[in-house]
Short mmCIF file of C-alpha atoms in Angstrom, two decimals:
data_model
loop_
_atom_site.label_atom_id
_atom_site.label_comp_id
_atom_site.label_asym_id
_atom_site.label_seq_id
_atom_site.Cartn_x
_atom_site.Cartn_y
_atom_site.Cartn_z
CA GLY J 74 0.00 0.00 0.00
CA LEU J 75 0.93 3.65 -0.12
CA GLY J 76 2.76 5.04 2.87
CA MET J 77 1.74 8.52 3.88
CA ALA J 78 4.82 10.68 3.61
CA GLY J 79 4.62 13.12 6.44
CA GLY J 80 2.34 11.10 8.76
CA GLY J 81 0.27 14.04 9.88
CA VAL J 82 -0.65 15.13 13.35
CA GLY J 83 -3.14 17.59 11.92
CA GLY J 84 -4.97 19.44 14.64
CA ALA J 85 -3.08 17.82 17.52
CA GLY J 86 -3.33 20.01 20.58
CA MET J 87 0.37 20.81 20.81
CA SER J 88 1.04 24.09 22.52
CA GLY J 89 3.67 26.57 21.48
CA GLY J 90 5.93 25.59 24.40
CA ALA J 91 6.63 26.87 27.87
CA GLY J 92 6.46 30.63 28.20
CA SER J 93 5.23 31.21 24.67
CA GLY J 94 1.71 32.10 25.70
CA MET J 95 0.39 30.49 22.51
CA GLY J 96 -2.14 27.69 22.48
CA MET J 97 -1.67 27.11 18.77
CA ALA J 98 -2.39 23.71 17.27
CA ALA J 99 0.11 21.93 15.03
CA THR J 100 -1.04 21.92 11.41
CA GLN J 101 1.18 19.07 10.24
CA GLY J 102 4.06 17.03 11.58
CA GLN J 103 6.31 14.04 11.12
CA ALA J 104 8.11 11.83 13.63
CA VAL J 105 11.40 10.02 12.96
CA SER J 106 13.68 8.33 15.54
CA GLY J 107 12.15 10.12 18.52
CA LEU J 108 12.09 13.50 16.78
CA LEU J 109 8.86 15.30 15.95
CA LEU J 110 8.94 18.19 13.51
CA ALA J 111 5.73 20.23 13.58
CA GLY J 112 4.51 23.13 11.44
CA PHE J 113 2.09 25.71 12.81
CA GLY J 114 -0.51 28.16 11.56
CA ASP J 115 1.66 31.17 12.38
CA GLY J 116 4.47 29.90 10.12
CA ALA J 117 6.60 28.51 12.96
CA ILE J 118 8.30 25.12 12.76
CA LYS J 119 9.30 23.41 15.99
CA LEU J 120 11.46 20.39 16.63
CA PHE J 121 10.64 18.21 19.63
CA ASP J 122 12.93 15.43 20.90
CA ALA J 123 11.14 12.77 22.96
CA ARG J 124 14.51 11.40 24.05
CA ALA J 125 15.65 14.67 25.61
CA SER J 126 12.80 15.42 27.98
CA THR J 127 9.34 14.44 29.08
CA GLU J 128 8.24 18.06 28.78
CA ALA J 129 6.54 19.32 25.61
CA ASN J 130 9.18 22.00 25.03
CA PRO J 131 10.78 22.29 21.60
CA VAL J 132 14.55 21.76 21.29
CA ALA J 133 14.61 24.08 18.26
CA ALA J 134 12.28 26.58 16.61
CA PHE J 135 12.43 28.06 13.12
CA ASN J 136 10.46 31.16 12.16
CA GLU J 137 11.17 31.91 8.50
CA HIS J 138 7.76 31.11 7.01
CA ARG J 139 5.38 34.06 7.09
CA ASN J 140 2.22 31.99 6.51
CA TRP J 141 0.49 28.78 7.54
CA VAL J 142 2.79 25.74 7.25
CA VAL J 143 0.98 23.10 5.18
CA SER J 144 3.62 20.38 5.45
CA VAL J 145 6.92 19.38 7.01
CA HIS J 146 9.04 16.36 6.10
CA LEU J 147 12.02 14.93 7.96
CA ASN J 148 14.77 13.25 5.97
CA GLY J 149 16.61 11.29 8.65
CA THR J 150 17.48 13.25 11.79
CA ARG J 151 19.36 16.19 10.23
CA GLU J 152 17.50 17.40 7.14
CA ALA J 153 13.96 18.63 6.58
CA VAL J 154 11.79 20.41 4.04
CA SER J 155 8.78 22.59 4.83
CA GLY J 156 6.21 24.48 2.80
CA SER J 157 3.75 27.24 3.55
CA ILE J 158 0.42 28.14 2.00
CA SER J 159 2.11 30.94 -0.01
CA GLY J 160 4.23 28.40 -1.93
CA ASP J 161 7.40 29.17 0.05
CA VAL J 162 9.39 25.91 0.34
CA ARG J 163 12.38 25.85 2.68
CA PHE J 164 15.15 23.31 3.10
CA TRP J 165 16.66 22.86 6.55
CA ASP J 166 19.76 21.43 8.17
CA LEU J 167 18.29 21.01 11.65
CA ARG J 168 21.69 21.76 13.22
CA MET J 169 21.51 25.32 11.81
CA SER J 170 19.33 28.17 13.05
CA GLU J 171 18.30 29.28 9.52
CA SER J 172 17.14 27.48 6.40
CA ILE J 173 19.89 26.55 3.97
CA ARG J 174 17.85 27.52 0.90
CA SER J 175 14.34 28.23 -0.34
CA LEU J 176 12.26 28.23 -3.49
CA ASP J 177 8.92 29.58 -4.62
CA ALA J 178 7.13 26.38 -5.61
CA HIS J 179 4.14 28.10 -7.20
CA GLY J 180 6.07 30.83 -8.98
CA GLN J 181 4.03 33.70 -10.27
CA SER J 182 0.81 31.66 -10.42
CA GLY J 183 -0.62 33.50 -7.41
CA THR J 184 -2.34 30.34 -6.17
CA THR J 185 -2.42 28.89 -2.70
CA MET J 186 -0.31 25.81 -2.01
CA THR J 187 -2.53 23.41 -0.09
CA ALA J 188 -0.29 20.32 -0.05
CA LEU J 189 3.39 19.40 -0.23
CA ALA J 190 5.10 16.01 -0.36
CA ALA J 191 8.79 15.14 -0.52
CA HIS J 192 9.85 11.74 -1.84
CA PRO J 193 11.98 9.96 0.79
CA ARG J 194 14.42 8.44 -1.76
CA VAL J 195 14.20 10.46 -4.99
CA PRO J 196 15.07 14.20 -5.02
CA VAL J 197 11.60 15.41 -6.03
CA LEU J 198 8.77 17.37 -4.45
CA ALA J 199 5.09 17.56 -5.31
CA THR J 200 2.89 20.55 -4.55
CA GLY J 201 -0.87 20.80 -4.84
CA SER J 202 -3.28 23.70 -5.03
CA HIS J 203 -6.93 24.47 -4.47
CA ALA J 204 -6.78 25.69 -8.09
CA GLN J 205 -6.88 22.04 -9.20
CA PHE J 206 -3.30 21.32 -10.19
CA ILE J 207 -0.27 19.38 -8.98
CA ARG J 208 3.33 20.25 -9.77
CA VAL J 209 6.17 17.74 -9.53
CA LEU J 210 9.49 19.56 -9.09
CA THR J 211 13.17 18.87 -8.59
CA LEU J 212 14.68 20.14 -5.34
CA ASP J 213 15.98 23.08 -7.39
CA GLY J 214 12.46 24.08 -8.43
CA VAL J 215 12.54 22.79 -12.01
CA VAL J 216 9.04 21.64 -12.96
CA LEU J 217 9.14 18.01 -14.12
CA ASN J 218 5.40 17.59 -14.56
CA TRP J 219 2.27 19.68 -14.21
CA ILE J 220 -0.93 17.72 -13.65
CA ARG J 221 -3.97 19.91 -14.32
CA TYR J 222 -7.71 19.69 -14.47
CA HIS J 223 -8.90 18.74 -17.96
CA ASP J 224 -12.54 19.02 -18.86
CA GLY J 225 -14.17 16.62 -21.26
CA PHE J 226 -15.20 13.03 -21.69
CA LEU J 227 -11.74 11.46 -21.41
CA GLY J 228 -10.04 14.21 -19.41
CA GLN J 229 -8.45 13.58 -16.00
CA ARG J 230 -10.52 15.07 -13.22
CA ILE J 231 -8.61 16.81 -10.42
CA GLY J 232 -10.45 18.51 -7.60
CA PRO J 233 -8.97 21.07 -5.20
CA VAL J 234 -5.91 19.22 -3.85
CA SER J 235 -5.91 18.69 -0.08
CA CYS J 236 -3.12 16.13 0.45
CA LEU J 237 -0.23 14.46 -1.36
CA ALA J 238 1.93 11.44 -0.50
CA PHE J 239 4.70 9.59 -2.29
CA HIS J 240 5.12 5.81 -2.07
CA PRO J 241 8.26 5.25 0.06
CA ASN J 242 10.05 3.17 -2.61
CA LYS J 243 8.25 3.45 -5.95
CA PRO J 244 7.66 6.45 -8.24
CA LEU J 245 3.99 6.73 -7.23
CA LEU J 246 2.19 9.84 -6.04
CA ALA J 247 -1.19 9.75 -4.31
CA ALA J 248 -3.34 12.89 -4.35
CA GLY J 249 -6.47 13.51 -2.32
CA ALA J 250 -8.93 16.25 -3.16
CA THR J 251 -11.70 18.01 -1.27
CA ASP J 252 -14.26 16.29 -3.52
CA SER J 253 -13.36 12.93 -1.85
CA ILE J 254 -11.52 11.62 -4.93
CA ILE J 255 -8.11 9.96 -4.54
CA SER J 256 -5.86 9.63 -7.59
CA ILE J 257 -2.59 7.75 -7.98
CA TYR J 258 -0.03 8.94 -10.52
CA THR J 259 3.14 7.31 -11.83
CA ASN J 260 5.78 8.37 -14.31
CA SER J 261 5.07 7.36 -17.90
CA GLU J 262 8.58 6.03 -18.59
#
C-alpha cells in the first residue's frame, strides 16, 4: 500500500511551548527516531525530541515562514523540508538556526499551495493547489510535470488538492482532493 509521507498530526493540541503564551495547534508534523517536527498556523516550525525530555518544550524553533505551514518532512534526523500556503518551500539542516535555501514552488501563479510532499528516496517534491493542479518539481524548483484539471469526456478530473503522498520506494504519487476523490499517478517512462 501507499505510505503517507509526512504522517500528519493535523490538529493535535500541541502548545507553542513553555512561556510562549500560545495555544496554537500543530497543522502538520512528522516523527522520525524520537524527533517530531511540527509546522504551525503562524508559520513557525518546531522540533521536539522525545529522548531529551518528558516536557513538551521544543529543542529548536524556526520562524522563517510568514504563513500557515501546510507540510513538514524529515529526511533522517538532520534534514527537513517545509512548505507554507504561499508556496514558500524551505530546506533545513536542523543543526543550523536558519534554512539553507528556499524556493517559490508556485512561482508567479498567485495560487495557494494546499499540499506538499517530498519523496523519501528520490530528489523530487510535489505541490498541490486548491486551483486544481499538482506540480512535480526537482529540489531546485525545475518543474518536471504539471498535472492539471482537464474538462471533457476522457479528461483527467482533479479537484482542489488537499493532500499528497509519495510511495516510500516506488515512483507513485497519491493525491487527495476536497471532492473525496483519490488519484494515484506514476511516471510514464
